[in-house]
Amino acid sequence: MKNETRVERKSEREIVITRTFNASARIVFEAWTKAELFRRWWVPKSSGITLLSCEMDVRRGGSYRFVFEHAPEPMAFFGRYLEVSPYSRLVWTNDESGDAGQISTLTLEDHGDTTRIVLHELYPSAEALEAAKGSYDGMPESFGQLDALLAG
Amino acid sequence: MVQFQRTAQLDAAFAALADATRRGVLEQLGRTDASITDLAERFDMTLTGMKKHVGVLEDAGLVATAKVGRVRTCRLGPRQLDEVTAWINRYRQMWSARFDELDHVIEDMKQKEKERAQR
């Protein structure tokens, strides 16, 4: 049984994603902070997108850069780590959209055999979040109507 | 201007959906139309309180109401709801796909640690 991914829009500029994993916080944190592990899941196979490179300097002030295959030229996502607290918290910026990028805060709650993660995405303004929505327009649609919202 | 109105209505829709009772009302109306009195009873609220919630949903275009005699009947305003859920759903699908892959990576890591411990 897959664990459920919940997405909630908390306010006009905040989105909160929650999920439980069947592993300790240490394992989940490592999968999020070691490039060779991270690159295996961040771009799901089902997306059909190829990750060309993945560089991560996971420490406070360190930067990251992911480059994806994209026509006519590759697309880069990059930012900086603002906080790195092993096994409990990771905060990073998303700088590819200039000042409109969100600040992502990942919190890990260790419950022994399972870990609940909360990924909080805070956009600088409601407009920035609106603009970000456009990047999901190309994604496949299939929805059980109210499910996503009512699950919250 | 049309674009702006659409965005403003979407914002109103998200604000409307931030409340658990209002989400419940939408879920209920997804099953069947109901009067404000029905909804107030179902959610154990005063008529005035429910009128307010329905008003917020109506302003956001999520609910449409019609008065027949003395009874105001509520039903879903379907198009706007699709717009709201479509985006959130795509977002959720992306994260869900990522996290399902992360599950595999985690299982691999656990397996490797187990093997290392047995050695």
PDB file of C-alpha atoms in Angstrom:
ATOM      1  CA  MET A   1       0.000   0.000   0.000  1.00  0.00           C
ATOM      2  CA  LYS A   2       1.388   3.362  -1.000  1.00  0.00           C
ATOM      3  CA  ASN A   3       1.292   6.140   1.541  1.00  0.00           C
ATOM      4  CA  GLU A   4      -0.895   9.069   0.637  1.00  0.00           C
ATOM      5  CA  THR A   5       0.558  12.375  -0.487  1.00  0.00           C
ATOM      6  CA  ARG A   6      -1.495  15.316   0.702  1.00  0.00           C
ATOM      7  CA  VAL A   7      -1.330  18.779  -0.769  1.00  0.00           C
ATOM      8  CA  GLU A   8      -3.059  21.703   0.826  1.00  0.00           C
ATOM      9  CA  ARG A   9      -3.115  25.337  -0.082  1.00  0.00           C
ATOM     10  CA  LYS A  10      -2.788  26.954   3.332  1.00  0.00           C
ATOM     11  CA  SER A  11      -3.053  30.547   2.202  1.00  0.00           C
ATOM     12  CA  GLU A  12      -2.764  32.621  -0.934  1.00  0.00           C
ATOM     13  CA  ARG A  13       1.019  32.134  -0.925  1.00  0.00           C
ATOM     14  CA  GLU A  14       1.589  28.851   0.905  1.00  0.00           C
ATOM     15  CA  ILE A  15       1.349  25.221  -0.084  1.00  0.00           C
ATOM     16  CA  VAL A  16       1.887  22.363   2.342  1.00  0.00           C
ATOM     17  CA  ILE A  17       2.683  18.829   1.232  1.00  0.00           C
ATOM     18  CA  THR A  18       2.635  15.950   3.713  1.00  0.00           C
ATOM     19  CA  ARG A  19       3.619  12.306   3.347  1.00  0.00           C
ATOM     20  CA  THR A  20       4.704   9.423   5.567  1.00  0.00           C
ATOM     21  CA  PHE A  21       7.637   7.159   4.695  1.00  0.00           C
ATOM     22  CA  ASN A  22       8.369   3.729   6.118  1.00  0.00           C
ATOM     23  CA  ALA A  23      11.865   4.522   7.350  1.00  0.00           C
ATOM     24  CA  SER A  24      13.686   6.483  10.005  1.00  0.00           C
ATOM     25  CA  ALA A  25      14.189  10.224   9.585  1.00  0.00           C
ATOM     26  CA  ARG A  26      17.913   9.571   9.060  1.00  0.00           C
ATOM     27  CA  ILE A  27      17.239   7.498   5.944  1.00  0.00           C
ATOM     28  CA  VAL A  28      14.697   9.955   4.522  1.00  0.00           C
ATOM     29  CA  PHE A  29      17.045  12.868   5.209  1.00  0.00           C
ATOM     30  CA  GLU A  30      19.919  11.098   3.451  1.00  0.00           C
ATOM     31  CA  ALA A  31      17.751  10.367   0.422  1.00  0.00           C
ATOM     32  CA  TRP A  32      17.024  14.099   0.293  1.00  0.00           C
ATOM     33  CA  THR A  33      20.580  15.317   0.772  1.00  0.00           C
ATOM     34  CA  LYS A  34      22.874  12.899  -1.075  1.00  0.00           C
ATOM     35  CA  ALA A  35      22.967  13.692  -4.783  1.00  0.00           C
ATOM     36  CA  GLU A  36      23.382  10.082  -5.905  1.00  0.00           C
ATOM     37  CA  LEU A  37      20.190   9.133  -3.992  1.00  0.00           C
ATOM     38  CA  PHE A  38      18.235  12.326  -4.661  1.00  0.00           C
ATOM     39  CA  ARG A  39      18.626  12.114  -8.413  1.00  0.00           C
ATOM     40  CA  ARG A  40      16.980   8.695  -8.416  1.00  0.00           C
ATOM     41  CA  TRP A  41      13.616   9.991  -7.239  1.00  0.00           C
ATOM     42  CA  TRP A  42      13.319  13.747  -7.778  1.00  0.00           C
ATOM     43  CA  VAL A  43      12.509  13.278 -11.450  1.00  0.00           C
ATOM     44  CA  PRO A  44      10.067  10.361 -11.559  1.00  0.00           C
ATOM     45  CA  LYS A  45      10.428   7.955 -14.473  1.00  0.00           C
ATOM     46  CA  SER A  46       6.764   8.506 -15.290  1.00  0.00           C
ATOM     47  CA  SER A  47       7.471  12.166 -16.081  1.00  0.00           C
ATOM     48  CA  GLY A  48       9.557  11.176 -19.093  1.00  0.00           C
ATOM     49  CA  ILE A  49      12.045  13.914 -18.204  1.00  0.00           C
ATOM     50  CA  THR A  50      15.793  13.224 -18.095  1.00  0.00           C
ATOM     51  CA  LEU A  51      17.939  14.738 -15.393  1.00  0.00           C
ATOM     52  CA  LEU A  52      21.257  15.671 -16.996  1.00  0.00           C
ATOM     53  CA  SER A  53      23.122  16.718 -13.868  1.00  0.00           C
ATOM     54  CA  CYS A  54      22.520  17.105 -10.158  1.00  0.00           C
ATOM     55  CA  GLU A  55      24.967  19.006  -7.980  1.00  0.00           C
ATOM     56  CA  MET A  56      24.264  19.555  -4.292  1.00  0.00           C
ATOM     57  CA  ASP A  57      26.455  21.196  -1.691  1.00  0.00           C
ATOM     58  CA  VAL A  58      24.261  20.485   1.306  1.00  0.00           C
ATOM     59  CA  ARG A  59      25.363  22.876   4.044  1.00  0.00           C
ATOM     60  CA  ARG A  60      24.111  26.250   5.200  1.00  0.00           C
ATOM     61  CA  GLY A  61      24.794  28.718   2.370  1.00  0.00           C
ATOM     62  CA  GLY A  62      25.729  25.888  -0.015  1.00  0.00           C
ATOM     63  CA  SER A  63      24.078  25.792  -3.416  1.00  0.00           C
ATOM     64  CA  TYR A  64      22.400  23.194  -5.589  1.00  0.00           C
ATOM     65  CA  ARG A  65      21.816  22.961  -9.313  1.00  0.00           C
ATOM     66  CA  PHE A  66      19.738  20.451 -11.292  1.00  0.00           C
ATOM     67  CA  VAL A  67      19.753  20.486 -15.069  1.00  0.00           C
ATOM     68  CA  PHE A  68      16.975  18.816 -17.050  1.00  0.00           C
ATOM     69  CA  GLU A  69      16.726  17.876 -20.671  1.00  0.00           C
ATOM     70  CA  HIS A  70      14.444  20.403 -22.329  1.00  0.00           C
ATOM     71  CA  ALA A  71      13.945  21.784 -25.865  1.00  0.00           C
ATOM     72  CA  PRO A  72      15.388  23.960 -27.281  1.00  0.00           C
ATOM     73  CA  GLU A  73      17.917  24.073 -24.469  1.00  0.00           C
ATOM     74  CA  PRO A  74      18.361  22.349 -21.099  1.00  0.00           C
ATOM     75  CA  MET A  75      16.510  23.843 -18.138  1.00  0.00           C
ATOM     76  CA  ALA A  76      18.221  24.514 -14.801  1.00  0.00           C
ATOM     77  CA  PHE A  77      16.762  24.669 -11.315  1.00  0.00           C
ATOM     78  CA  PHE A  78      18.979  26.134  -8.651  1.00  0.00           C
ATOM     79  CA  GLY A  79      19.086  27.728  -5.250  1.00  0.00           C
ATOM     80  CA  ARG A  80      20.783  27.783  -1.868  1.00  0.00           C
ATOM     81  CA  TYR A  81      20.388  25.878   1.362  1.00  0.00           C
ATOM     82  CA  LEU A  82      19.411  28.232   4.162  1.00  0.00           C
ATOM     83  CA  GLU A  83      19.334  25.662   6.927  1.00  0.00           C
ATOM     84  CA  VAL A  84      20.630  22.111   7.193  1.00  0.00           C
ATOM     85  CA  SER A  85      19.761  20.339  10.450  1.00  0.00           C
ATOM     86  CA  PRO A  86      20.481  16.654  10.004  1.00  0.00           C
ATOM     87  CA  TYR A  87      17.482  14.356  10.209  1.00  0.00           C
ATOM     88  CA  SER A  88      15.000  17.085  11.166  1.00  0.00           C
ATOM     89  CA  ARG A  89      14.994  20.169   8.957  1.00  0.00           C
ATOM     90  CA  LEU A  90      16.153  21.369   5.563  1.00  0.00           C
ATOM     91  CA  VAL A  91      15.388  24.830   4.146  1.00  0.00           C
ATOM     92  CA  TRP A  92      16.267  25.962   0.624  1.00  0.00           C
ATOM     93  CA  THR A  93      15.534  28.698  -1.865  1.00  0.00           C
ATOM     94  CA  ASN A  94      14.313  28.229  -5.439  1.00  0.00           C
ATOM     95  CA  ASP A  95      16.090  30.895  -7.435  1.00  0.00           C
ATOM     96  CA  GLU A  96      15.421  29.979 -11.063  1.00  0.00           C
ATOM     97  CA  SER A  97      12.436  32.370 -11.194  1.00  0.00           C
ATOM     98  CA  GLY A  98      14.385  35.287  -9.745  1.00  0.00           C
ATOM     99  CA  ASP A  99      12.575  36.981  -6.874  1.00  0.00           C
ATOM    100  CA  ALA A 100       9.364  35.012  -7.468  1.00  0.00           C
ATOM    101  CA  GLY A 101      10.758  31.722  -6.187  1.00  0.00           C
ATOM    102  CA  GLN A 102       9.424  29.985  -3.111  1.00  0.00           C
ATOM    103  CA  ILE A 103      11.274  29.080   0.090  1.00  0.00           C
ATOM    104  CA  SER A 104      10.929  25.379   0.775  1.00  0.00           C
ATOM    105  CA  THR A 105      11.053  24.085   4.333  1.00  0.00           C
ATOM    106  CA  LEU A 106      11.219  20.356   4.854  1.00  0.00           C
ATOM    107  CA  THR A 107      10.476  19.098   8.359  1.00  0.00           C
ATOM    108  CA  LEU A 108      10.966  15.447   9.317  1.00  0.00           C
ATOM    109  CA  GLU A 109       9.156  13.942  12.282  1.00  0.00           C
ATOM    110  CA  ASP A 110      10.774  10.674  13.320  1.00  0.00           C
ATOM    111  CA  HIS A 111       8.297   8.092  14.630  1.00  0.00           C
ATOM    112  CA  GLY A 112      10.767   5.195  14.815  1.00  0.00           C
ATOM    113  CA  ASP A 113       9.901   2.963  11.871  1.00  0.00           C
ATOM    114  CA  THR A 114       8.138   5.751  10.018  1.00  0.00           C
ATOM    115  CA  THR A 115       8.828   9.396   9.301  1.00  0.00           C
ATOM    116  CA  ARG A 116       6.236  12.018   8.538  1.00  0.00           C
ATOM    117  CA  ILE A 117       7.491  14.814   6.343  1.00  0.00           C
ATOM    118  CA  VAL A 118       5.955  18.250   5.958  1.00  0.00           C
ATOM    119  CA  LEU A 119       7.146  20.294   3.006  1.00  0.00           C
ATOM    120  CA  HIS A 120       6.099  23.895   3.350  1.00  0.00           C
ATOM    121  CA  GLU A 121       6.413  26.096   0.269  1.00  0.00           C
ATOM    122  CA  LEU A 122       6.172  29.814   0.875  1.00  0.00           C
ATOM    123  CA  TYR A 123       5.940  32.088  -2.148  1.00  0.00           C
ATOM    124  CA  PRO A 124       6.898  35.761  -1.866  1.00  0.00           C
ATOM    125  CA  SER A 125       3.411  36.802  -3.016  1.00  0.00           C
ATOM    126  CA  ALA A 126       0.066  35.466  -4.207  1.00  0.00           C
ATOM    127  CA  GLU A 127       1.052  36.541  -7.741  1.00  0.00           C
ATOM    128  CA  ALA A 128       4.239  34.468  -7.588  1.00  0.00           C
ATOM    129  CA  LEU A 129       2.224  31.385  -6.645  1.00  0.00           C
ATOM    130  CA  GLU A 130      -0.239  32.093  -9.467  1.00  0.00           C
ATOM    131  CA  ALA A 131       2.672  32.324 -11.906  1.00  0.00           C
ATOM    132  CA  ALA A 132       4.162  29.061 -10.645  1.00  0.00           C
ATOM    133  CA  LYS A 133       0.886  27.287 -11.327  1.00  0.00           C
ATOM    134  CA  GLY A 134       1.467  27.772 -15.046  1.00  0.00           C
ATOM    135  CA  SER A 135       4.359  25.326 -14.974  1.00  0.00           C
ATOM    136  CA  TYR A 136       1.985  22.504 -14.127  1.00  0.00           C
ATOM    137  CA  ASP A 137      -0.276  23.101 -17.109  1.00  0.00           C
ATOM    138  CA  GLY A 138       1.623  20.645 -19.256  1.00  0.00           C
ATOM    139  CA  MET A 139       1.192  17.824 -16.781  1.00  0.00           C
ATOM    140  CA  PRO A 140      -1.288  15.044 -17.381  1.00  0.00           C
ATOM    141  CA  GLU A 141      -4.686  15.532 -15.871  1.00  0.00           C
ATOM    142  CA  SER A 142      -6.697  12.835 -14.281  1.00  0.00           C
ATOM    143  CA  PHE A 143      -8.625  13.671 -11.244  1.00  0.00           C
ATOM    144  CA  GLY A 144     -11.013  12.264  -8.788  1.00  0.00           C
ATOM    145  CA  GLN A 145     -12.584  15.719  -8.524  1.00  0.00           C
ATOM    146  CA  LEU A 146     -12.737  16.746  -4.910  1.00  0.00           C
ATOM    147  CA  ASP A 147     -10.441  14.068  -3.564  1.00  0.00           C
ATOM    148  CA  ALA A 148      -7.245  16.094  -3.358  1.00  0.00           C
ATOM    149  CA  LEU A 149      -8.844  18.995  -1.579  1.00  0.00           C
ATOM    150  CA  LEU A 150     -11.221  17.108   0.623  1.00  0.00           C
ATOM    151  CA  ALA A 151      -8.534  14.689   1.718  1.00  0.00           C
ATOM    152  CA  GLY A 152      -7.004  17.653   3.568  1.00  0.00           C
TER     153      GLY A 152
ATOM    154  CA  MET B   1      -9.874  42.454 -17.333  1.00  0.00           C
ATOM    155  CA  VAL B   2     -11.503  39.094 -17.929  1.00  0.00           C
ATOM    156  CA  GLN B   3      -8.226  37.433 -16.932  1.00  0.00           C
ATOM    157  CA  PHE B   4      -8.099  39.518 -13.770  1.00  0.00           C
ATOM    158  CA  GLN B   5     -11.655  38.605 -12.815  1.00  0.00           C
ATOM    159  CA  ARG B   6     -10.890  34.954 -13.336  1.00  0.00           C
ATOM    160  CA  THR B   7      -7.823  35.173 -11.111  1.00  0.00           C
ATOM    161  CA  ALA B   8      -9.728  37.104  -8.464  1.00  0.00           C
ATOM    162  CA  GLN B   9     -12.420  34.444  -8.491  1.00  0.00           C
ATOM    163  CA  LEU B  10      -9.832  31.693  -8.171  1.00  0.00           C
ATOM    164  CA  ASP B  11      -8.310  33.481  -5.181  1.00  0.00           C
ATOM    165  CA  ALA B  12     -11.766  33.709  -3.629  1.00  0.00           C
ATOM    166  CA  ALA B  13     -12.210  30.006  -4.340  1.00  0.00           C
ATOM    167  CA  PHE B  14      -9.001  29.068  -2.534  1.00  0.00           C
ATOM    168  CA  ALA B  15      -9.952  31.240   0.435  1.00  0.00           C
ATOM    169  CA  ALA B  16     -13.380  29.608   0.479  1.00  0.00           C
ATOM    170  CA  LEU B  17     -11.788  26.145   0.457  1.00  0.00           C
ATOM    171  CA  ALA B  18      -9.516  26.908   3.397  1.00  0.00           C
ATOM    172  CA  ASP B  19     -12.408  26.200   5.783  1.00  0.00           C
ATOM    173  CA  ALA B  20     -13.283  22.619   6.748  1.00  0.00           C
ATOM    174  CA  THR B  21     -17.038  23.264   7.017  1.00  0.00           C
ATOM    175  CA  ARG B  22     -17.134  24.809   3.570  1.00  0.00           C
ATOM    176  CA  ARG B  23     -15.221  21.879   2.107  1.00  0.00           C
ATOM    177  CA  GLY B  24     -17.748  19.624   3.796  1.00  0.00           C
ATOM    178  CA  VAL B  25     -20.600  21.609   2.265  1.00  0.00           C
ATOM    179  CA  LEU B  26     -19.051  21.175  -1.189  1.00  0.00           C
ATOM    180  CA  GLU B  27     -18.620  17.475  -0.633  1.00  0.00           C
ATOM    181  CA  GLN B  28     -22.254  17.238   0.460  1.00  0.00           C
ATOM    182  CA  LEU B  29     -23.463  19.231  -2.542  1.00  0.00           C
ATOM    183  CA  GLY B  30     -21.347  16.970  -4.739  1.00  0.00           C
ATOM    184  CA  ARG B  31     -23.695  14.175  -3.706  1.00  0.00           C
ATOM    185  CA  THR B  32     -26.952  16.041  -3.857  1.00  0.00           C
ATOM    186  CA  ASP B  33     -28.460  19.545  -3.937  1.00  0.00           C
ATOM    187  CA  ALA B  34     -29.614  20.811  -0.549  1.00  0.00           C
ATOM    188  CA  SER B  35     -31.388  23.725   1.057  1.00  0.00           C
ATOM    189  CA  ILE B  36     -29.556  25.987   3.504  1.00  0.00           C
ATOM    190  CA  THR B  37     -31.755  24.546   6.263  1.00  0.00           C
ATOM    191  CA  ASP B  38     -30.662  20.995   5.340  1.00  0.00           C
ATOM    192  CA  LEU B  39     -27.031  22.040   5.393  1.00  0.00           C
ATOM    193  CA  ALA B  40     -27.354  23.878   8.707  1.00  0.00           C
ATOM    194  CA  GLU B  41     -28.854  20.774  10.321  1.00  0.00           C
ATOM    195  CA  ARG B  42     -26.308  18.455   8.794  1.00  0.00           C
ATOM    196  CA  PHE B  43     -23.366  20.525  10.019  1.00  0.00           C
ATOM    197  CA  ASP B  44     -25.045  21.343  13.321  1.00  0.00           C
ATOM    198  CA  MET B  45     -24.984  25.082  12.763  1.00  0.00           C
ATOM    199  CA  THR B  46     -27.343  28.001  12.988  1.00  0.00           C
ATOM    200  CA  LEU B  47     -29.124  29.082   9.823  1.00  0.00           C
ATOM    201  CA  THR B  48     -27.266  32.395   9.947  1.00  0.00           C
ATOM    202  CA  GLY B  49     -23.891  30.665  10.229  1.00  0.00           C
ATOM    203  CA  MET B  50     -24.603  28.387   7.289  1.00  0.00           C
ATOM    204  CA  LYS B  51     -25.896  31.315   5.212  1.00  0.00           C
ATOM    205  CA  LYS B  52     -22.520  32.988   5.717  1.00  0.00           C
ATOM    206  CA  HIS B  53     -20.582  29.916   4.585  1.00  0.00           C
ATOM    207  CA  VAL B  54     -22.802  29.463   1.543  1.00  0.00           C
ATOM    208  CA  GLY B  55     -22.396  33.172   0.776  1.00  0.00           C
ATOM    209  CA  VAL B  56     -18.581  32.812   0.725  1.00  0.00           C
ATOM    210  CA  LEU B  57     -18.832  29.751  -1.527  1.00  0.00           C
ATOM    211  CA  GLU B  58     -21.290  31.547  -3.793  1.00  0.00           C
ATOM    212  CA  ASP B  59     -19.043  34.626  -4.095  1.00  0.00           C
ATOM    213  CA  ALA B  60     -16.207  32.314  -5.080  1.00  0.00           C
ATOM    214  CA  GLY B  61     -18.389  30.767  -7.774  1.00  0.00           C
ATOM    215  CA  LEU B  62     -18.142  27.348  -6.136  1.00  0.00           C
ATOM    216  CA  VAL B  63     -21.822  27.159  -5.275  1.00  0.00           C
ATOM    217  CA  ALA B  64     -24.935  28.448  -7.028  1.00  0.00           C
ATOM    218  CA  THR B  65     -28.177  29.078  -5.162  1.00  0.00           C
ATOM    219  CA  ALA B  66     -31.741  29.553  -6.339  1.00  0.00           C
ATOM    220  CA  LYS B  67     -34.759  30.564  -4.328  1.00  0.00           C
ATOM    221  CA  VAL B  68     -37.877  28.520  -4.916  1.00  0.00           C
ATOM    222  CA  GLY B  69     -40.752  29.808  -2.827  1.00  0.00           C
ATOM    223  CA  ARG B  70     -39.341  30.254   0.654  1.00  0.00           C
ATOM    224  CA  VAL B  71     -36.552  27.715   0.234  1.00  0.00           C
ATOM    225  CA  ARG B  72     -33.059  28.560  -1.049  1.00  0.00           C
ATOM    226  CA  THR B  73     -31.542  25.552  -2.765  1.00  0.00           C
ATOM    227  CA  CYS B  74     -27.787  25.166  -3.180  1.00  0.00           C
ATOM    228  CA  ARG B  75     -25.922  23.232  -5.820  1.00  0.00           C
ATOM    229  CA  LEU B  76     -22.326  23.052  -7.049  1.00  0.00           C
ATOM    230  CA  GLY B  77     -20.959  25.601  -9.502  1.00  0.00           C
ATOM    231  CA  PRO B  78     -18.933  22.937 -11.353  1.00  0.00           C
ATOM    232  CA  ARG B  79     -16.610  24.785 -13.731  1.00  0.00           C
ATOM    233  CA  GLN B  80     -14.747  26.844 -11.148  1.00  0.00           C
ATOM    234  CA  LEU B  81     -14.270  23.881  -8.888  1.00  0.00           C
ATOM    235  CA  ASP B  82     -12.665  21.991 -11.759  1.00  0.00           C
ATOM    236  CA  GLU B  83     -10.222  24.829 -12.248  1.00  0.00           C
ATOM    237  CA  VAL B  84      -9.237  24.851  -8.612  1.00  0.00           C
ATOM    238  CA  THR B  85      -8.917  21.094  -8.271  1.00  0.00           C
ATOM    239  CA  ALA B  86      -7.197  20.619 -11.640  1.00  0.00           C
ATOM    240  CA  TRP B  87      -4.141  22.575 -10.606  1.00  0.00           C
ATOM    241  CA  ILE B  88      -3.896  21.205  -7.079  1.00  0.00           C
ATOM    242  CA  ASN B  89      -4.331  17.723  -8.495  1.00  0.00           C
ATOM    243  CA  ARG B  90      -1.538  18.114 -11.000  1.00  0.00           C
ATOM    244  CA  TYR B  91       0.681  19.396  -8.227  1.00  0.00           C
ATOM    245  CA  ARG B  92      -0.254  16.501  -5.997  1.00  0.00           C
ATOM    246  CA  GLN B  93       0.331  14.019  -8.818  1.00  0.00           C
ATOM    247  CA  MET B  94       3.820  15.353  -9.346  1.00  0.00           C
ATOM    248  CA  TRP B  95       4.720  15.023  -5.671  1.00  0.00           C
ATOM    249  CA  SER B  96       2.978  11.707  -5.386  1.00  0.00           C
ATOM    250  CA  ALA B  97       5.014  10.348  -8.328  1.00  0.00           C
ATOM    251  CA  ARG B  98       8.228  11.670  -6.780  1.00  0.00           C
ATOM    252  CA  PHE B  99       7.476  10.230  -3.390  1.00  0.00           C
ATOM    253  CA  ASP B 100       6.514   6.848  -4.800  1.00  0.00           C
ATOM    254  CA  GLU B 101       9.986   6.758  -6.376  1.00  0.00           C
ATOM    255  CA  LEU B 102      11.491   7.890  -3.084  1.00  0.00           C
ATOM    256  CA  ASP B 103       9.807   4.881  -1.454  1.00  0.00           C
ATOM    257  CA  HIS B 104      11.845   2.631  -3.778  1.00  0.00           C
ATOM    258  CA  VAL B 105      15.085   4.447  -2.973  1.00  0.00           C
ATOM    259  CA  ILE B 106      14.343   4.154   0.753  1.00  0.00           C
ATOM    260  CA  GLU B 107      13.604   0.435   0.490  1.00  0.00           C
ATOM    261  CA  ASP B 108      16.944  -0.004  -1.306  1.00  0.00           C
ATOM    262  CA  MET B 109      18.761   1.926   1.414  1.00  0.00           C
ATOM    263  CA  LYS B 110      17.133  -0.121   4.171  1.00  0.00           C
ATOM    264  CA  GLN B 111      17.997  -3.351   2.381  1.00  0.00           C
ATOM    265  CA  LYS B 112      21.638  -2.328   1.984  1.00  0.00           C
ATOM    266  CA  GLU B 113      21.928  -1.340   5.644  1.00  0.00           C
ATOM    267  CA  LYS B 114      20.456  -4.674   6.664  1.00  0.00           C
ATOM    268  CA  GLU B 115      22.961  -6.554   4.520  1.00  0.00           C
ATOM    269  CA  ARG B 116      25.801  -4.494   5.941  1.00  0.00           C
ATOM    270  CA  ALA B 117      24.655  -5.244   9.485  1.00  0.00           C
ATOM    271  CA  GLN B 118      24.549  -8.979   8.788  1.00  0.00           C
ATOM    272  CA  ARG B 119      28.079  -9.059   7.461  1.00  0.00           C
TER     273      ARG B 119
END
